[in-house]
Coordinates of N, CA and C in Angstrom, one line a residue:
X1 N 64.8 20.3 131.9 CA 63.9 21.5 132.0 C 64.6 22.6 132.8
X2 N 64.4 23.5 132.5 CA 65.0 25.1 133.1 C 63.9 26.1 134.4
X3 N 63.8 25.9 134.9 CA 62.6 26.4 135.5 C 63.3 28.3 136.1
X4 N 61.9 29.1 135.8 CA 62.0 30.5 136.5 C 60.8 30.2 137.2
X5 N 61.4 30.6 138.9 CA 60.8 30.6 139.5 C 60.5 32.1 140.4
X6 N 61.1 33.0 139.7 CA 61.6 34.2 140.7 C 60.2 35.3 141.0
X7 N 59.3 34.9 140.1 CA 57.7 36.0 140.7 C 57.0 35.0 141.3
X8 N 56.9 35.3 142.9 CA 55.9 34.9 143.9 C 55.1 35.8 144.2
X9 N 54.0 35.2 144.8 CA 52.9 35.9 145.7 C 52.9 35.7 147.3
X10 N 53.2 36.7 148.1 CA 53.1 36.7 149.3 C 52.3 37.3 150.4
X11 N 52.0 36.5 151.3 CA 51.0 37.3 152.6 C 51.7 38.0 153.5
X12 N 52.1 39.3 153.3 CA 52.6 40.2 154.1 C 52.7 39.7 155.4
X13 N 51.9 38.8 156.1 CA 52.1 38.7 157.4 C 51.0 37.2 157.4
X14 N 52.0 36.2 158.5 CA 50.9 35.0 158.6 C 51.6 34.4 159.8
X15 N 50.9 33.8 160.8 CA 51.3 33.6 161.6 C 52.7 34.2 162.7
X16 N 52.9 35.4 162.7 CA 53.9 35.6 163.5 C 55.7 35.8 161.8
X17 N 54.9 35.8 161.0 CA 55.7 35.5 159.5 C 55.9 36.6 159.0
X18 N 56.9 37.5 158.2 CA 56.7 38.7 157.3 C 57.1 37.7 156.4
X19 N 56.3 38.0 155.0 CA 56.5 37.5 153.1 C 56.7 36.2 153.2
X20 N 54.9 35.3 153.5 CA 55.4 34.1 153.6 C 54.6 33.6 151.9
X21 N 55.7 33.2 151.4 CA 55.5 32.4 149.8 C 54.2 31.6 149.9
X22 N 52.9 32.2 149.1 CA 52.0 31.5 149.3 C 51.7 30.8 147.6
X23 N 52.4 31.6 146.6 CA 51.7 30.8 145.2 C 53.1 31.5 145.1
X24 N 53.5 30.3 143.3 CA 54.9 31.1 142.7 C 54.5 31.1 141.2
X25 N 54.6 32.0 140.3 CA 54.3 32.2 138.8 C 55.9 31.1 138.4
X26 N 55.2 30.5 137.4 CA 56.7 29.5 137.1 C 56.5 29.2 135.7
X27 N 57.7 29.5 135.0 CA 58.0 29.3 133.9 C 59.1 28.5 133.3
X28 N 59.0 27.6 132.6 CA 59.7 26.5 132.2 C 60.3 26.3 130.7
X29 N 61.2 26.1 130.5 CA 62.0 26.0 129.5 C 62.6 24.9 128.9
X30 N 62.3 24.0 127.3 CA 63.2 22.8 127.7 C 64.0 22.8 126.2
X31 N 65.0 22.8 125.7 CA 65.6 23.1 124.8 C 66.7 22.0 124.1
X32 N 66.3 21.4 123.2 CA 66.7 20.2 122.4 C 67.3 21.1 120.7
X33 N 68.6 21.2 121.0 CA 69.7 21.7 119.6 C 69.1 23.3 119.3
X34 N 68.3 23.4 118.4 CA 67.9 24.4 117.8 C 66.2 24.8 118.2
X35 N 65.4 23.8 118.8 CA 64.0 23.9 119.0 C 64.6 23.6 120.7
X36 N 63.0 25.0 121.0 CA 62.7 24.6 122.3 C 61.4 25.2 122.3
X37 N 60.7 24.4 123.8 CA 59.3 24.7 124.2 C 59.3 25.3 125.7
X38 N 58.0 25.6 125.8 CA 57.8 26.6 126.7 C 56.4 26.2 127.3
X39 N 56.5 26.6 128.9 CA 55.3 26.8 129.0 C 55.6 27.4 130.9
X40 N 54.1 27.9 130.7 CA 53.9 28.6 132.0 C 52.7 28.3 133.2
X41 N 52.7 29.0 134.3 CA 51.3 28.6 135.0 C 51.7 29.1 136.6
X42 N 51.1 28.9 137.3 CA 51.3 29.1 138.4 C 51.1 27.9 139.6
X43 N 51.3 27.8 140.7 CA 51.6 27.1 141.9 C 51.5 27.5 143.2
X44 N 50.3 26.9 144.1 CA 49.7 27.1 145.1 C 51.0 26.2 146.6
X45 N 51.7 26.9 147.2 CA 52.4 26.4 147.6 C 51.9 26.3 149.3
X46 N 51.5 25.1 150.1 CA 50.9 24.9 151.1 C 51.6 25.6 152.3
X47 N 50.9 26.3 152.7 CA 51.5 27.5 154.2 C 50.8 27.1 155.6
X48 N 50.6 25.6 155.5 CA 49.8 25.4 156.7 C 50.4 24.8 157.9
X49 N 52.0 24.4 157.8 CA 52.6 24.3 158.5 C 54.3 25.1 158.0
X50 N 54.3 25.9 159.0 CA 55.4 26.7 158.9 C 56.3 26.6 159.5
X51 N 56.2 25.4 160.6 CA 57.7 25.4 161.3 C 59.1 25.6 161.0
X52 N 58.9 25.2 159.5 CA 60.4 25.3 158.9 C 60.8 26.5 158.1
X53 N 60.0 27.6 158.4 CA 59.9 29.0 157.3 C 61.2 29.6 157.4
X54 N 61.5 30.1 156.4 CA 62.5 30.6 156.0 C 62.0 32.0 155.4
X55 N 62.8 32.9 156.2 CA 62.7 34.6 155.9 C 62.9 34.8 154.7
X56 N 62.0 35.7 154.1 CA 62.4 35.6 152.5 C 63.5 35.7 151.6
X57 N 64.4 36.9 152.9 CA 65.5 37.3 152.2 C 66.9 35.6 152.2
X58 N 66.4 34.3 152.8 CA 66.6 33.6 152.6 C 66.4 32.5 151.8
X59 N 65.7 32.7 151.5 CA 64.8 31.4 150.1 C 65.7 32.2 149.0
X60 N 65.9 30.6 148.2 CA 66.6 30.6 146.6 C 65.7 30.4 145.8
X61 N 65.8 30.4 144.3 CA 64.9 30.2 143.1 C 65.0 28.3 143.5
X62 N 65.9 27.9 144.1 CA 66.5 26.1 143.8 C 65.3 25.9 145.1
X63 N 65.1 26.5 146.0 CA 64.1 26.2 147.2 C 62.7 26.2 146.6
X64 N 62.9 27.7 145.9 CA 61.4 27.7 145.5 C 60.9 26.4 144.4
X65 N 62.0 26.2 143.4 CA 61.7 25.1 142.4 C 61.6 24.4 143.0
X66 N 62.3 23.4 144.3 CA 62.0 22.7 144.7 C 60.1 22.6 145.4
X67 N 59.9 23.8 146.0 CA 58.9 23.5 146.6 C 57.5 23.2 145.1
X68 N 58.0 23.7 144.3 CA 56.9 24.0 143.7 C 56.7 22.4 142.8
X69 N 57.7 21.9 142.2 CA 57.8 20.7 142.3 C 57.2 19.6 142.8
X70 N 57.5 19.7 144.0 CA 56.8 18.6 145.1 C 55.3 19.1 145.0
X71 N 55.2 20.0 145.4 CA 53.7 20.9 145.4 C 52.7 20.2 144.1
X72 N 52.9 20.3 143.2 CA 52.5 19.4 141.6 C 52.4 18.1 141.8
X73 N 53.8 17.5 142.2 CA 53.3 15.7 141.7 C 54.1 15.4 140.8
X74 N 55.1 13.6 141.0 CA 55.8 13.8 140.4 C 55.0 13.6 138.8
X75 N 54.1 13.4 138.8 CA 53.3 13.3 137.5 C 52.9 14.0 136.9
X76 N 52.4 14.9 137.2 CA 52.2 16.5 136.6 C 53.6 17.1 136.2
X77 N 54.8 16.7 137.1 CA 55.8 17.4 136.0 C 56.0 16.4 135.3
X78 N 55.7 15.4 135.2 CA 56.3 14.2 133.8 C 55.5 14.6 133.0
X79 N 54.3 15.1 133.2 CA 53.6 15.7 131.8 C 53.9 16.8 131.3
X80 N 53.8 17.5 132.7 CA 54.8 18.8 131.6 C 55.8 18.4 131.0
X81 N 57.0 17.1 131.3 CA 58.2 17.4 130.5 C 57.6 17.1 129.2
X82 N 56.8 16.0 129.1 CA 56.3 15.3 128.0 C 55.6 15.9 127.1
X83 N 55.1 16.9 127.5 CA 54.3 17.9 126.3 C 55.5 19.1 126.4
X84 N 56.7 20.1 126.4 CA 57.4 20.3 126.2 C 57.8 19.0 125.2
X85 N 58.1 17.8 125.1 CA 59.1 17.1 124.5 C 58.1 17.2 123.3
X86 N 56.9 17.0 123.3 CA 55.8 16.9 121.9 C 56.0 18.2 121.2
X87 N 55.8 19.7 122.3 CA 56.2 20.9 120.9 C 57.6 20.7 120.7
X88 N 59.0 20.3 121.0 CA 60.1 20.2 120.3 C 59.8 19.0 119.5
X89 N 59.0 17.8 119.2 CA 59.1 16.8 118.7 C 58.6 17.5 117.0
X90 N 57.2 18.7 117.4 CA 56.2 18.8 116.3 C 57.2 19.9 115.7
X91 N 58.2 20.7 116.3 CA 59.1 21.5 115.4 C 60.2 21.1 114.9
X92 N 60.4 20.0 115.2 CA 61.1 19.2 114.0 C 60.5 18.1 113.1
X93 N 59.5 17.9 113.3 CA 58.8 17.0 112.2 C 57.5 17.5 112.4
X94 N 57.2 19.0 111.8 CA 55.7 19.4 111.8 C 54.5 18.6 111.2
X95 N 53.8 18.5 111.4 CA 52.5 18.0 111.2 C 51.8 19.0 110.2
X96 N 51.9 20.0 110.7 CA 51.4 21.6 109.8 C 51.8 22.6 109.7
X97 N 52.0 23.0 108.4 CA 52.3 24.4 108.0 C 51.3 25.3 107.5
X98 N 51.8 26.6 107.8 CA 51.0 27.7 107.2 C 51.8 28.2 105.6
X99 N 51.0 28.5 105.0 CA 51.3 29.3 103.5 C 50.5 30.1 103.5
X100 N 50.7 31.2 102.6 CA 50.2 32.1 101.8 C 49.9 31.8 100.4
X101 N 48.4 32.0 99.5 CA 48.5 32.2 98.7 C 49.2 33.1 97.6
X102 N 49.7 32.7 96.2 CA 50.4 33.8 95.8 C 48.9 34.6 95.0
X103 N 48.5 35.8 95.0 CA 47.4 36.3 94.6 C 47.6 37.3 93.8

């Protein structure tokens, strides 16, 4: 899986903090030959201990993925991979198509 992590939401100011990462918009990508799936959502990332904060102009997309990650559960991303793996599974062996009548 591919993850974009780069649009966060920040509190101008928290604790003695400037732009501390409180939610991240995250979008995910997983791509098998010619089909791939997609999906999106967002991520409430816990700010209630900040001992370890890092200035914004220091945080990477690989920190933020990470946090957002842990933040979910490793089970919630096993379902996300797994339903990503179901829309590449249904675009190579669809279940249903659309047609047009010819009229």
């Amino acid at each position: 899986m591919e993850w974009n992590v780069n649009t966060v939401d920040v509190h101008p100011h928290e604790e003695g903090h400037d732009d501390v990462i409180y939610n991240v918009h995250w979008y995910v990508t997983k791509v098998d030959g010619e089909c791939s799936a997609h999906s999106y959502g967002t991520q409430s990332i816990d700010t209630s201990d900040l001992s370890n904060f890092k200035s914004f102009s220091e945080v990477t997309a690989d920190m933020v993925e990470g946090w957002v990650i842990d933040a979910m559960g490793e089970e919630e991303v096993a379902n996300l991979e797994a339903s990503l793996d179901q829309q590449i599974a249904e675009q190579k062996n669809p279940t249903s198509i659309t047609k047009k009548l010819d009229c």
